[in-house]
Amino acid sequence: MSIKLFDLTGKTALVTGSSRGLGRAFAEGLAAAGARVILNGIDEARLEETAASMRSSGFDVLTAAFDVTDETAVISAFETFDANGIEVGILVNNAGIQFRKPMLELATSDWQRVIDTNLTSAFLVGREAAKRMAERGAGKIINVGSLTSELARATVAPYTVAKGGIKMLTKAMTAEWAEKGIQANAIGPGYMITDMNEALLANPEFDAWVKARTPARRWGRPEELAGTVIYFASAASDYVNGQIVYADGGMISVL
Ligand code: NDP
């Protein structure tokens, strides 16, 4: 048995939505474990800025700007990888958005946008990655869920439905792709300090609620998810399929 169970040297990881926030932390963790990483986002300037900053830390970084909800763009990105001999061995389906509005006031278009960005994108990018992984007989897919993969919260219905879907998509991927040598698993972060939660972090009542409700009594830092993603991306999890691990300071375990 290799003692380098967590070593990702020689692997290439695509992390969607990695120009900032959790995606960037996932990319930095995978790069620190030896992987070449492909950063993705829509805002090209922000993507290049993050790539430059990671390269200055000595990491091997490529970029691929595309919208994960745009099927043509996703397919074309993978065709470009193929043309350049880039084999995506690790995919982190991280890109996502939040939109807060009570359901009685929610427009169908906003419902759809949140579902497309947080759930359909993981199917779409996952399918293109898995086609290639299946040919090689190996691959790692890590989907990003949330505490809302299990629990609902007022004002975020489409997000909750999408993240519940992420948990089941991870199992659906397992049902069809585990026999092809692909391990699909998911990470469910708790309340983390990122742009997505800017308004919540700035709200003293919400901040106090998070700290009171979380056994660890604090928000999570993006870099604290690196270990979980490295585990799911590496040989250490080669017989682990269809699981979701909550990295949440214990929130989901207590009432
Ligand atoms: P941020 O808002 O900080 O970052 C979102 C990232 O996703 C950005 O890089 C953004 O790119 C990218 N993105 C958004 N839409 C698209 C798209 N259509 N195509 C490509 N890239 C896109 O979010 P977080 O880091 O907070 O969240 C990341 C993931 O983690 C999401 O799936 C979220 O649901 C999940 N999560 C977050 C939690 C938290 O507490 N923050 C808790 C649980 C789960 P650009 O810069 O170009 O806009």
mmCIF file of C-alpha atoms and ligand atoms in Angstrom:
data_model
loop_
_atom_site.group_PDB
_atom_site.id
_atom_site.type_symbol
_atom_site.label_atom_id
_atom_site.label_comp_id
_atom_site.label_asym_id
_atom_site.label_seq_id
_atom_site.Cartn_x
_atom_site.Cartn_y
_atom_site.Cartn_z
ATOM 1 C CA MET A 1 0.000 0.000 0.000
ATOM 2 C CA SER A 2 1.284 3.452 -0.885
ATOM 3 C CA ILE A 3 1.981 5.695 2.065
ATOM 4 C CA LYS A 4 1.271 8.712 -0.123
ATOM 5 C CA LEU A 5 -2.475 8.250 0.194
ATOM 6 C CA PHE A 6 -3.249 11.948 0.004
ATOM 7 C CA ASP A 7 -0.709 12.880 -2.672
ATOM 8 C CA LEU A 8 -2.275 14.430 -5.796
ATOM 9 C CA THR A 9 0.931 14.861 -7.809
ATOM 10 C CA GLY A 10 0.271 14.297 -11.508
ATOM 11 C CA LYS A 11 -3.495 14.880 -11.175
ATOM 12 C CA THR A 12 -5.473 17.733 -12.715
ATOM 13 C CA ALA A 13 -8.440 19.159 -10.819
ATOM 14 C CA LEU A 14 -11.165 21.385 -12.231
ATOM 15 C CA VAL A 15 -12.879 23.431 -9.515
ATOM 16 C CA THR A 16 -15.933 25.335 -10.719
ATOM 17 C CA GLY A 17 -16.528 28.757 -9.167
ATOM 18 C CA SER A 18 -12.988 29.003 -7.841
ATOM 19 C CA SER A 19 -12.165 32.661 -8.440
ATOM 20 C CA ARG A 20 -13.031 33.308 -4.772
ATOM 21 C CA GLY A 21 -14.666 31.880 -1.660
ATOM 22 C CA LEU A 22 -14.855 28.167 -0.974
ATOM 23 C CA GLY A 23 -13.907 27.257 -4.557
ATOM 24 C CA ARG A 24 -10.625 29.096 -4.222
ATOM 25 C CA ALA A 25 -9.958 27.358 -0.899
ATOM 26 C CA PHE A 26 -10.712 23.966 -2.496
ATOM 27 C CA ALA A 27 -8.337 24.810 -5.372
ATOM 28 C CA GLU A 28 -5.599 25.913 -2.977
ATOM 29 C CA GLY A 29 -5.966 22.759 -0.909
ATOM 30 C CA LEU A 30 -5.793 20.500 -3.968
ATOM 31 C CA ALA A 31 -2.806 22.437 -5.316
ATOM 32 C CA ALA A 32 -1.038 22.186 -1.960
ATOM 33 C CA ALA A 33 -1.518 18.399 -2.170
ATOM 34 C CA GLY A 34 0.276 18.425 -5.544
ATOM 35 C CA ALA A 35 -2.488 18.756 -8.146
ATOM 36 C CA ARG A 36 -2.486 21.053 -11.131
ATOM 37 C CA VAL A 37 -5.695 23.056 -10.809
ATOM 38 C CA ILE A 38 -8.004 24.602 -13.378
ATOM 39 C CA LEU A 39 -9.798 27.625 -11.949
ATOM 40 C CA ASN A 40 -13.250 28.512 -13.280
ATOM 41 C CA GLY A 41 -15.647 31.424 -12.943
ATOM 42 C CA ILE A 42 -17.483 33.904 -15.122
ATOM 43 C CA ASP A 43 -15.610 37.109 -14.288
ATOM 44 C CA GLU A 44 -12.400 36.686 -16.305
ATOM 45 C CA ALA A 45 -10.492 39.499 -14.596
ATOM 46 C CA ARG A 46 -11.172 38.071 -11.145
ATOM 47 C CA LEU A 47 -10.189 34.610 -12.385
ATOM 48 C CA GLU A 48 -6.839 35.834 -13.730
ATOM 49 C CA GLU A 49 -6.177 37.744 -10.505
ATOM 50 C CA THR A 50 -6.736 34.590 -8.432
ATOM 51 C CA ALA A 51 -4.625 32.518 -10.825
ATOM 52 C CA ALA A 52 -1.756 35.020 -10.599
ATOM 53 C CA SER A 53 -1.959 35.067 -6.822
ATOM 54 C CA MET A 54 -1.918 31.256 -6.618
ATOM 55 C CA ARG A 55 0.960 31.008 -9.106
ATOM 56 C CA SER A 56 2.973 33.410 -6.954
ATOM 57 C CA SER A 57 2.610 30.818 -4.172
ATOM 58 C CA GLY A 58 4.232 28.283 -6.501
ATOM 59 C CA PHE A 59 1.067 26.444 -7.570
ATOM 60 C CA ASP A 60 0.450 25.013 -11.054
ATOM 61 C CA VAL A 61 -2.690 26.849 -12.209
ATOM 62 C CA LEU A 62 -4.707 27.012 -15.433
ATOM 63 C CA THR A 63 -7.913 28.961 -15.999
ATOM 64 C CA ALA A 64 -11.100 28.175 -17.914
ATOM 65 C CA ALA A 65 -13.725 30.923 -17.829
ATOM 66 C CA PHE A 66 -17.192 29.605 -18.604
ATOM 67 C CA ASP A 67 -20.713 29.744 -17.252
ATOM 68 C CA VAL A 68 -21.533 26.372 -15.671
ATOM 69 C CA THR A 69 -25.190 26.764 -16.656
ATOM 70 C CA ASP A 70 -24.367 27.149 -20.357
ATOM 71 C CA GLU A 71 -24.326 23.674 -21.893
ATOM 72 C CA THR A 72 -22.558 24.766 -25.091
ATOM 73 C CA ALA A 73 -19.859 26.548 -23.096
ATOM 74 C CA VAL A 74 -19.337 23.544 -20.789
ATOM 75 C CA ILE A 75 -19.004 21.117 -23.708
ATOM 76 C CA SER A 76 -16.653 23.469 -25.516
ATOM 77 C CA ALA A 77 -14.459 23.850 -22.392
ATOM 78 C CA PHE A 78 -14.013 20.064 -22.196
ATOM 79 C CA GLU A 79 -13.278 19.889 -25.935
ATOM 80 C CA THR A 80 -10.558 22.493 -25.396
ATOM 81 C CA PHE A 81 -9.138 20.390 -22.534
ATOM 82 C CA ASP A 82 -9.137 17.360 -24.876
ATOM 83 C CA ALA A 83 -7.413 19.303 -27.653
ATOM 84 C CA ASN A 84 -4.689 20.346 -25.201
ATOM 85 C CA GLY A 85 -4.206 16.904 -23.694
ATOM 86 C CA ILE A 86 -5.625 18.012 -20.330
ATOM 87 C CA GLU A 87 -7.258 15.147 -18.437
ATOM 88 C CA VAL A 88 -9.544 16.271 -15.634
ATOM 89 C CA GLY A 89 -9.113 13.533 -13.026
ATOM 90 C CA ILE A 90 -10.754 15.469 -10.188
ATOM 91 C CA LEU A 91 -13.859 17.628 -10.528
ATOM 92 C CA VAL A 92 -15.208 19.809 -7.743
ATOM 93 C CA ASN A 93 -18.729 21.014 -8.569
ATOM 94 C CA ASN A 94 -18.627 24.106 -6.394
ATOM 95 C CA ALA A 95 -20.094 27.032 -8.388
ATOM 96 C CA GLY A 96 -23.255 28.300 -6.781
ATOM 97 C CA ILE A 97 -25.387 31.303 -5.972
ATOM 98 C CA GLN A 98 -27.781 32.289 -3.228
ATOM 99 C CA PHE A 99 -31.016 34.271 -3.615
ATOM 100 C CA ARG A 100 -33.162 35.104 -0.603
ATOM 101 C CA LYS A 101 -36.885 35.727 -1.018
ATOM 102 C CA PRO A 102 -40.031 34.243 0.568
ATOM 103 C CA MET A 103 -41.617 31.644 -1.727
ATOM 104 C CA LEU A 104 -44.902 33.547 -2.014
ATOM 105 C CA GLU A 105 -42.981 36.394 -3.661
ATOM 106 C CA LEU A 106 -40.555 34.250 -5.651
ATOM 107 C CA ALA A 107 -40.543 34.578 -9.463
ATOM 108 C CA THR A 108 -40.277 31.359 -11.442
ATOM 109 C CA SER A 109 -37.258 32.771 -13.274
ATOM 110 C CA ASP A 110 -35.397 33.233 -9.956
ATOM 111 C CA TRP A 111 -36.355 29.716 -8.848
ATOM 112 C CA GLN A 112 -34.995 28.354 -12.144
ATOM 113 C CA ARG A 113 -31.788 30.395 -12.047
ATOM 114 C CA VAL A 114 -30.888 29.080 -8.595
ATOM 115 C CA ILE A 115 -31.695 25.472 -9.533
ATOM 116 C CA ASP A 116 -29.710 25.762 -12.787
ATOM 117 C CA THR A 117 -26.646 27.257 -11.119
ATOM 118 C CA ASN A 118 -26.546 25.066 -8.013
ATOM 119 C CA LEU A 119 -27.842 21.729 -9.290
ATOM 120 C CA THR A 120 -28.183 21.354 -13.065
ATOM 121 C CA SER A 121 -24.628 22.669 -13.486
ATOM 122 C CA ALA A 122 -23.276 19.779 -11.392
ATOM 123 C CA PHE A 123 -25.052 17.286 -13.655
ATOM 124 C CA LEU A 124 -23.831 19.065 -16.775
ATOM 125 C CA VAL A 125 -20.170 19.539 -15.820
ATOM 126 C CA GLY A 126 -20.252 16.144 -14.078
ATOM 127 C CA ARG A 127 -21.508 14.405 -17.208
ATOM 128 C CA GLU A 128 -18.803 15.899 -19.426
ATOM 129 C CA ALA A 129 -16.083 15.067 -16.885
ATOM 130 C CA ALA A 130 -17.409 11.561 -16.235
ATOM 131 C CA LYS A 131 -17.504 10.648 -19.950
ATOM 132 C CA ARG A 132 -13.717 11.103 -20.007
ATOM 133 C CA MET A 133 -13.107 9.613 -16.552
ATOM 134 C CA ALA A 134 -15.086 6.501 -17.511
ATOM 135 C CA GLU A 135 -12.868 5.989 -20.577
ATOM 136 C CA ARG A 136 -9.819 6.104 -18.302
ATOM 137 C CA GLY A 137 -11.498 3.973 -15.627
ATOM 138 C CA ALA A 138 -10.771 6.480 -12.848
ATOM 139 C CA GLY A 139 -11.987 9.805 -11.512
ATOM 140 C CA LYS A 140 -13.077 11.749 -8.472
ATOM 141 C CA ILE A 141 -16.153 13.966 -8.369
ATOM 142 C CA ILE A 142 -16.803 16.109 -5.325
ATOM 143 C CA ASN A 143 -20.126 17.930 -5.238
ATOM 144 C CA VAL A 144 -20.725 20.821 -2.869
ATOM 145 C CA GLY A 145 -23.877 20.510 -0.815
ATOM 146 C CA SER A 146 -24.856 22.470 2.266
ATOM 147 C CA LEU A 147 -26.664 22.100 5.576
ATOM 148 C CA THR A 148 -29.708 22.730 3.382
ATOM 149 C CA SER A 149 -29.030 19.336 1.780
ATOM 150 C CA GLU A 150 -30.820 18.127 4.956
ATOM 151 C CA LEU A 151 -32.643 21.054 6.526
ATOM 152 C CA ALA A 152 -34.890 23.778 5.137
ATOM 153 C CA ARG A 153 -34.728 27.423 6.063
ATOM 154 C CA ALA A 154 -37.213 30.177 5.251
ATOM 155 C CA THR A 155 -36.466 32.467 2.267
ATOM 156 C CA VAL A 156 -34.055 30.100 0.483
ATOM 157 C CA ALA A 157 -36.395 27.478 -1.021
ATOM 158 C CA PRO A 158 -34.738 26.977 -4.436
ATOM 159 C CA TYR A 159 -31.288 26.831 -2.832
ATOM 160 C CA THR A 160 -32.569 24.226 -0.348
ATOM 161 C CA VAL A 161 -34.118 22.164 -3.124
ATOM 162 C CA ALA A 162 -30.943 22.402 -5.229
ATOM 163 C CA LYS A 163 -28.696 21.356 -2.345
ATOM 164 C CA GLY A 164 -31.011 18.487 -1.402
ATOM 165 C CA GLY A 165 -30.707 17.532 -5.063
ATOM 166 C CA ILE A 166 -26.899 17.664 -4.838
ATOM 167 C CA LYS A 167 -26.999 15.003 -2.138
ATOM 168 C CA MET A 168 -29.121 12.728 -4.322
ATOM 169 C CA LEU A 169 -27.195 13.559 -7.521
ATOM 170 C CA THR A 170 -24.092 12.321 -5.681
ATOM 171 C CA LYS A 171 -25.894 9.015 -5.058
ATOM 172 C CA ALA A 172 -27.181 8.883 -8.653
ATOM 173 C CA MET A 173 -23.622 9.372 -9.916
ATOM 174 C CA THR A 174 -22.543 6.565 -7.602
ATOM 175 C CA ALA A 175 -25.278 4.253 -8.882
ATOM 176 C CA GLU A 176 -24.132 4.657 -12.488
ATOM 177 C CA TRP A 177 -20.463 5.557 -12.320
ATOM 178 C CA ALA A 178 -18.902 3.750 -9.328
ATOM 179 C CA GLU A 179 -18.434 0.636 -11.482
ATOM 180 C CA LYS A 180 -16.484 2.778 -13.942
ATOM 181 C CA GLY A 181 -13.906 3.634 -11.286
ATOM 182 C CA ILE A 182 -15.378 7.050 -10.454
ATOM 183 C CA GLN A 183 -15.916 7.987 -6.820
ATOM 184 C CA ALA A 184 -18.577 10.675 -6.365
ATOM 185 C CA ASN A 185 -18.937 12.191 -2.907
ATOM 186 C CA ALA A 186 -20.076 15.506 -1.455
ATOM 187 C CA ILE A 187 -19.081 18.074 1.117
ATOM 188 C CA GLY A 188 -21.704 19.968 3.105
ATOM 189 C CA PRO A 189 -20.136 23.115 4.556
ATOM 190 C CA GLY A 190 -21.742 24.905 7.472
ATOM 191 C CA TYR A 191 -21.861 28.697 7.734
ATOM 192 C CA MET A 192 -18.609 29.882 6.183
ATOM 193 C CA ILE A 193 -16.992 33.303 5.863
ATOM 194 C CA THR A 194 -17.361 34.133 2.124
ATOM 195 C CA ASP A 195 -18.887 36.834 -0.108
ATOM 196 C CA MET A 196 -22.093 34.778 -0.333
ATOM 197 C CA ASN A 197 -22.704 35.405 3.377
ATOM 198 C CA GLU A 198 -21.623 39.052 3.437
ATOM 199 C CA ALA A 199 -25.075 40.318 4.442
ATOM 200 C CA LEU A 200 -25.484 37.610 7.095
ATOM 201 C CA LEU A 201 -22.037 38.264 8.592
ATOM 202 C CA ALA A 202 -22.843 41.965 8.812
ATOM 203 C CA ASN A 203 -26.130 41.284 10.617
ATOM 204 C CA PRO A 204 -25.426 41.105 14.398
ATOM 205 C CA GLU A 205 -28.574 39.043 15.092
ATOM 206 C CA PHE A 206 -27.736 36.471 12.447
ATOM 207 C CA ASP A 207 -24.110 36.348 13.541
ATOM 208 C CA ALA A 208 -25.225 35.681 17.119
ATOM 209 C CA TRP A 209 -27.664 32.988 15.908
ATOM 210 C CA VAL A 210 -24.900 31.170 13.968
ATOM 211 C CA LYS A 211 -22.560 31.235 16.958
ATOM 212 C CA ALA A 212 -25.267 30.051 19.350
ATOM 213 C CA ARG A 213 -26.499 27.305 16.981
ATOM 214 C CA THR A 214 -23.030 25.964 16.058
ATOM 215 C CA PRO A 215 -21.374 23.749 18.699
ATOM 216 C CA ALA A 216 -17.976 25.153 17.643
ATOM 217 C CA ARG A 217 -19.421 28.637 18.444
ATOM 218 C CA ARG A 218 -18.021 30.264 15.323
ATOM 219 C CA TRP A 219 -18.293 30.576 11.547
ATOM 220 C CA GLY A 220 -16.092 28.329 9.409
ATOM 221 C CA ARG A 221 -13.064 29.506 7.480
ATOM 222 C CA PRO A 222 -12.868 28.389 3.812
ATOM 223 C CA GLU A 223 -9.404 26.852 4.276
ATOM 224 C CA GLU A 224 -10.868 24.504 6.897
ATOM 225 C CA LEU A 225 -12.538 22.559 4.056
ATOM 226 C CA ALA A 226 -9.239 21.728 2.342
ATOM 227 C CA GLY A 227 -8.668 18.469 4.217
ATOM 228 C CA THR A 228 -12.071 17.068 3.301
ATOM 229 C CA VAL A 229 -11.680 17.869 -0.388
ATOM 230 C CA ILE A 230 -8.150 16.401 -0.476
ATOM 231 C CA TYR A 231 -9.473 13.207 1.137
ATOM 232 C CA PHE A 232 -12.257 12.856 -1.455
ATOM 233 C CA ALA A 233 -9.869 13.723 -4.319
ATOM 234 C CA SER A 234 -7.184 11.248 -3.303
ATOM 235 C CA ALA A 235 -6.534 7.520 -3.172
ATOM 236 C CA ALA A 236 -7.433 7.689 0.543
ATOM 237 C CA SER A 237 -11.122 7.518 -0.467
ATOM 238 C CA ASP A 238 -10.918 4.971 -3.294
ATOM 239 C CA TYR A 239 -13.644 2.755 -1.753
ATOM 240 C CA VAL A 240 -15.812 5.629 -0.483
ATOM 241 C CA ASN A 241 -18.803 6.309 -2.721
ATOM 242 C CA GLY A 242 -21.931 8.442 -2.504
ATOM 243 C CA GLN A 243 -21.217 10.010 0.878
ATOM 244 C CA ILE A 244 -21.793 13.561 2.056
ATOM 245 C CA VAL A 245 -19.542 14.848 4.825
ATOM 246 C CA TYR A 246 -20.701 17.871 6.788
ATOM 247 C CA ALA A 247 -17.895 20.226 7.749
ATOM 248 C CA ASP A 248 -20.019 22.507 9.880
ATOM 249 C CA GLY A 249 -18.630 22.901 13.385
ATOM 250 C CA GLY A 250 -21.224 20.324 14.437
ATOM 251 C CA MET A 251 -24.325 22.327 13.546
ATOM 252 C CA ILE A 252 -26.221 19.527 11.830
ATOM 253 C CA SER A 253 -25.633 17.133 14.712
ATOM 254 C CA VAL A 254 -27.459 19.108 17.388
ATOM 255 C CA LEU A 255 -30.825 20.696 18.118
HETATM 256 P P1 NDP B 1 -19.108 32.929 -3.516
HETATM 257 O O1 NDP B 1 -20.286 33.761 -3.863
HETATM 258 O O2 NDP B 1 -18.080 33.494 -2.595
HETATM 259 O O3 NDP B 1 -18.352 32.479 -4.876
HETATM 260 C C1 NDP B 1 -19.087 31.885 -5.890
HETATM 261 C C2 NDP B 1 -18.156 31.409 -6.979
HETATM 262 O O4 NDP B 1 -18.973 30.752 -7.968
HETATM 263 C C3 NDP B 1 -17.431 32.535 -7.680
HETATM 264 O O5 NDP B 1 -16.148 32.074 -8.057
HETATM 265 C C4 NDP B 1 -18.309 32.766 -8.928
HETATM 266 O O6 NDP B 1 -17.589 33.265 -10.036
HETATM 267 C C5 NDP B 1 -18.755 31.359 -9.233
HETATM 268 N N1 NDP B 1 -19.967 31.281 -10.036
HETATM 269 C C6 NDP B 1 -21.224 31.694 -9.724
HETATM 270 N N2 NDP B 1 -22.077 31.426 -10.731
HETATM 271 C C7 NDP B 1 -21.340 30.820 -11.696
HETATM 272 C C8 NDP B 1 -21.640 30.312 -12.980
HETATM 273 N N3 NDP B 1 -22.879 30.358 -13.474
HETATM 274 N N4 NDP B 1 -20.639 29.756 -13.704
HETATM 275 C C9 NDP B 1 -19.365 29.709 -13.226
HETATM 276 N N5 NDP B 1 -19.026 30.175 -12.008
HETATM 277 C C10 NDP B 1 -19.997 30.729 -11.262
HETATM 278 O O7 NDP B 1 -19.706 31.569 -2.966
HETATM 279 P P2 NDP B 1 -19.181 30.576 -1.822
HETATM 280 O O8 NDP B 1 -17.723 30.391 -1.975
HETATM 281 O O9 NDP B 1 -19.725 31.020 -0.530
HETATM 282 O O10 NDP B 1 -19.941 29.243 -2.215
HETATM 283 C C11 NDP B 1 -19.361 28.233 -3.024
HETATM 284 C C12 NDP B 1 -20.223 26.994 -2.977
HETATM 285 O O11 NDP B 1 -20.333 26.549 -1.636
HETATM 286 C C13 NDP B 1 -21.658 27.197 -3.472
HETATM 287 O O12 NDP B 1 -22.092 26.041 -4.132
HETATM 288 C C14 NDP B 1 -22.416 27.398 -2.179
HETATM 289 O O13 NDP B 1 -23.771 27.082 -2.326
HETATM 290 C C15 NDP B 1 -21.692 26.429 -1.281
HETATM 291 N N6 NDP B 1 -21.862 26.666 0.136
HETATM 292 C C16 NDP B 1 -21.458 27.852 0.701
HETATM 293 C C17 NDP B 1 -21.613 28.035 2.061
HETATM 294 C C18 NDP B 1 -21.172 29.281 2.740
HETATM 295 O O14 NDP B 1 -21.436 29.418 3.940
HETATM 296 N N7 NDP B 1 -20.514 30.220 2.056
HETATM 297 C C19 NDP B 1 -22.207 27.017 2.911
HETATM 298 C C20 NDP B 1 -22.588 25.807 2.203
HETATM 299 C C21 NDP B 1 -22.414 25.665 0.877
HETATM 300 P P3 NDP B 1 -17.491 34.852 -10.373
HETATM 301 O O15 NDP B 1 -16.433 35.394 -9.477
HETATM 302 O O16 NDP B 1 -17.124 34.880 -11.820
HETATM 303 O O17 NDP B 1 -18.854 35.416 -10.085
#
